[in-house]
mmCIF file of C-alpha atoms and ligand atoms in Angstrom:
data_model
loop_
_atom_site.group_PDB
_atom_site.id
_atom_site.type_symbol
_atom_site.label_atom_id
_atom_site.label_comp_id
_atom_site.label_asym_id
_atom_site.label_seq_id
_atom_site.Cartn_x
_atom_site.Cartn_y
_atom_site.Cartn_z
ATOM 1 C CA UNK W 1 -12.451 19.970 17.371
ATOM 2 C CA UNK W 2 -14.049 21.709 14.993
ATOM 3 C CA UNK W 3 -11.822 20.357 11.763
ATOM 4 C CA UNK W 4 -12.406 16.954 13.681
ATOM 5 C CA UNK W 5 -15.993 16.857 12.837
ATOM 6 C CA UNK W 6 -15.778 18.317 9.422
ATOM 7 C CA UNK W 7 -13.394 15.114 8.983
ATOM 8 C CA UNK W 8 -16.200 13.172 10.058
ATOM 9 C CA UNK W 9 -18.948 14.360 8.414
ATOM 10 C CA UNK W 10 -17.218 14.627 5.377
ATOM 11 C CA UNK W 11 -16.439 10.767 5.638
ATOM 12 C CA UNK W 12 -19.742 10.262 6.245
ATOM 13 C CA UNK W 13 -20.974 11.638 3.175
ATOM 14 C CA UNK W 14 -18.330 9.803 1.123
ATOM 15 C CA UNK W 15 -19.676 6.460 2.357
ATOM 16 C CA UNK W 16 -23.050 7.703 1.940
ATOM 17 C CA UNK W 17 -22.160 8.929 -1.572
ATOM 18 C CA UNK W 18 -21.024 4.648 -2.136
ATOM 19 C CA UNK W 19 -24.002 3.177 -0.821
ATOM 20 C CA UNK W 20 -26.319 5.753 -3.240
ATOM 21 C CA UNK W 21 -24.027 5.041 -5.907
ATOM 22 C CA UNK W 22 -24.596 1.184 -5.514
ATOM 23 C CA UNK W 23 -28.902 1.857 -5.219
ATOM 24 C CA UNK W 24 -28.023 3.570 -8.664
ATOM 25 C CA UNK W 25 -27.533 -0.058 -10.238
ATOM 26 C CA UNK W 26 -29.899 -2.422 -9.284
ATOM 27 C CA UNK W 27 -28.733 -4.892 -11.934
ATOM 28 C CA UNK W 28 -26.464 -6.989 -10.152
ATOM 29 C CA UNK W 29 -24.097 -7.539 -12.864
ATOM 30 C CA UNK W 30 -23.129 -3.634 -13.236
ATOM 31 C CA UNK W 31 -23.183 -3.640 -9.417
ATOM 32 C CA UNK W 32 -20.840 -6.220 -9.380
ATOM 33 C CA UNK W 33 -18.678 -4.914 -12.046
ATOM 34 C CA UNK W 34 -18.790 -1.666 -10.223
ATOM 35 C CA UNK W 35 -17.863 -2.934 -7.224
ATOM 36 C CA UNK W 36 -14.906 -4.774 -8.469
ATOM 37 C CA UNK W 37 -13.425 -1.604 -10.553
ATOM 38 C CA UNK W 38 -13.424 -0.101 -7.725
ATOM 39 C CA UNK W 39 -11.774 -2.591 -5.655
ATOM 40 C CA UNK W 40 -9.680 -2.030 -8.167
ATOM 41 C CA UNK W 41 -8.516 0.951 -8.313
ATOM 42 C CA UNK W 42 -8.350 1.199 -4.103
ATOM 43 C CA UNK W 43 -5.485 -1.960 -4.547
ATOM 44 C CA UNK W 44 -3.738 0.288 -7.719
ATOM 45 C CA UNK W 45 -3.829 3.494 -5.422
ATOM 46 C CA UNK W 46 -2.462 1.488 -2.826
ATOM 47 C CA UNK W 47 -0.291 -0.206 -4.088
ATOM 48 C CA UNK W 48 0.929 3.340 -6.260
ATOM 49 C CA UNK W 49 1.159 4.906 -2.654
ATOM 50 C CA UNK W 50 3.359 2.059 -1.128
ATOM 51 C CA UNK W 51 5.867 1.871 -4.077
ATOM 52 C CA UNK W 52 6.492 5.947 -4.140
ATOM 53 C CA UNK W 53 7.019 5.945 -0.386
ATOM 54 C CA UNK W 54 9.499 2.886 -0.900
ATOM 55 C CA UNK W 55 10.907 4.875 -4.081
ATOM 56 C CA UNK W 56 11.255 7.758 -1.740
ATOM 57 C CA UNK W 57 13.028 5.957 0.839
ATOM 58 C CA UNK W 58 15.562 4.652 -1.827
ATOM 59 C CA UNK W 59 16.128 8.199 -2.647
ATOM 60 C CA UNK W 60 16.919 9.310 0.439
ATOM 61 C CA UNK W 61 19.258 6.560 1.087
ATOM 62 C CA UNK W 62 20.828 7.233 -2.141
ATOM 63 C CA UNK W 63 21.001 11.179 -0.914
ATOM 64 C CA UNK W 64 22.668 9.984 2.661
ATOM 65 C CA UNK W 65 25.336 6.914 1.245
ATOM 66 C CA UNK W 66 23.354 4.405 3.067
ATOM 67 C CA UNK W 67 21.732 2.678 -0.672
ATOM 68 C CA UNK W 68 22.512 -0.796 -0.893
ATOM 69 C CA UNK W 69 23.638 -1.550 2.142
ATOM 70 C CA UNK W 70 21.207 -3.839 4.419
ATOM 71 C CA UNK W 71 19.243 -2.011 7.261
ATOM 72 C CA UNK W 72 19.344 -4.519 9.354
ATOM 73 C CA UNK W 73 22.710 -5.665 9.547
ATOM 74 C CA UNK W 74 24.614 -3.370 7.533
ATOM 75 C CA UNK W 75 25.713 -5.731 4.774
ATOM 76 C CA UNK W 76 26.028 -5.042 1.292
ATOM 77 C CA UNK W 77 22.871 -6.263 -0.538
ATOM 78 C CA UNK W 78 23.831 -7.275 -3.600
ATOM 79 C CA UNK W 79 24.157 -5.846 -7.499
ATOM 80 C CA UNK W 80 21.775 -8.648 -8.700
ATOM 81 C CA UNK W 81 19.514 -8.083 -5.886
ATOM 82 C CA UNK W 82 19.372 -4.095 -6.266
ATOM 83 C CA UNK W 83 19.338 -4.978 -9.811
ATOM 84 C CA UNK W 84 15.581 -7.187 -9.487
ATOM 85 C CA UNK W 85 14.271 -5.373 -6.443
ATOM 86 C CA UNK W 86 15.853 -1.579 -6.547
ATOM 87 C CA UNK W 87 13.727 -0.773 -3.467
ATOM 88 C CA UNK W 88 14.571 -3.434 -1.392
ATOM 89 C CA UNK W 89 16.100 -2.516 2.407
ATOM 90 C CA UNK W 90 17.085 -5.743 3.239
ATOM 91 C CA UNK W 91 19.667 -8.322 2.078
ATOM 92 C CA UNK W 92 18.520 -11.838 1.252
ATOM 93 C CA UNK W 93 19.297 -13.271 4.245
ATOM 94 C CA UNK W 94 17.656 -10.549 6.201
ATOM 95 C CA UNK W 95 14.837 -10.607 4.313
ATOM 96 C CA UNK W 96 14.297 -14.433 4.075
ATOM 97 C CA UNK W 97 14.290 -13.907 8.105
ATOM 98 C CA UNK W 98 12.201 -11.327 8.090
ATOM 99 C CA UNK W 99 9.119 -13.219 5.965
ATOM 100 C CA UNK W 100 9.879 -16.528 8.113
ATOM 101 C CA UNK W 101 8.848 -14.192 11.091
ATOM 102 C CA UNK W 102 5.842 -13.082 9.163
ATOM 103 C CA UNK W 103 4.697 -16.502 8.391
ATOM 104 C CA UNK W 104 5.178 -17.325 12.047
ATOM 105 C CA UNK W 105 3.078 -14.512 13.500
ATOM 106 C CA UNK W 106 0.206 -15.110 11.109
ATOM 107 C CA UNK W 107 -0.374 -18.727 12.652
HETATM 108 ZN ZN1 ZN S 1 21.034 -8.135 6.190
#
């Protein structure tokens, strides 16, 4: 419980640290520019995080013979595909399924 509120207190001061950091400014155009660096750098980080994980993955199905072949049927993927997307999971087909059911559940 105790680590629990550390946790929280120590995102509390982080956000408090941001909003003292924007008073810091007060021209809006360095606030803005500020603000959008930083925006930034959160999508970069993310983004960073997302591919090493799927770079990870990839290695692991490298490690275990299971690279290249589609995880949701089983099929092989594809040279050219592996060759444009190295970190894909999915075969074309699969995949092209997979973002039609995307599109569907965002309407
Ligand atoms: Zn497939």
């Amino acid at each position: 419980m105790v680590r629990r509120q550390e946790l929280l207190s120590e995102a509390e001061r982080t956000l408090g640290g941001m909003t003292r950091s924007k008073e810091n400014f007060p021209d809006p155009t360095d606030r803005a520019s500020l603000e959008s660096d930083r925006n930034a750098m959160l999508r970069i980080r993310d983004r960073e995080r997302k591919l090493i994980a799927k770079i990870d993955d990839a290695l692991k199905r490298i490690g275990d013979g299971s690279y290249g072949s589609c995880q949701e049927c089983g099929s092989p993927i594809g040279l050219e595909r592996l060759k444009a997307r190295p970190v894909t999971t999915l075969c074309i087909g699969c995949k092209s399924d997979q973002e039609a059911q995307e599109r569907r559940q965002r309407v």
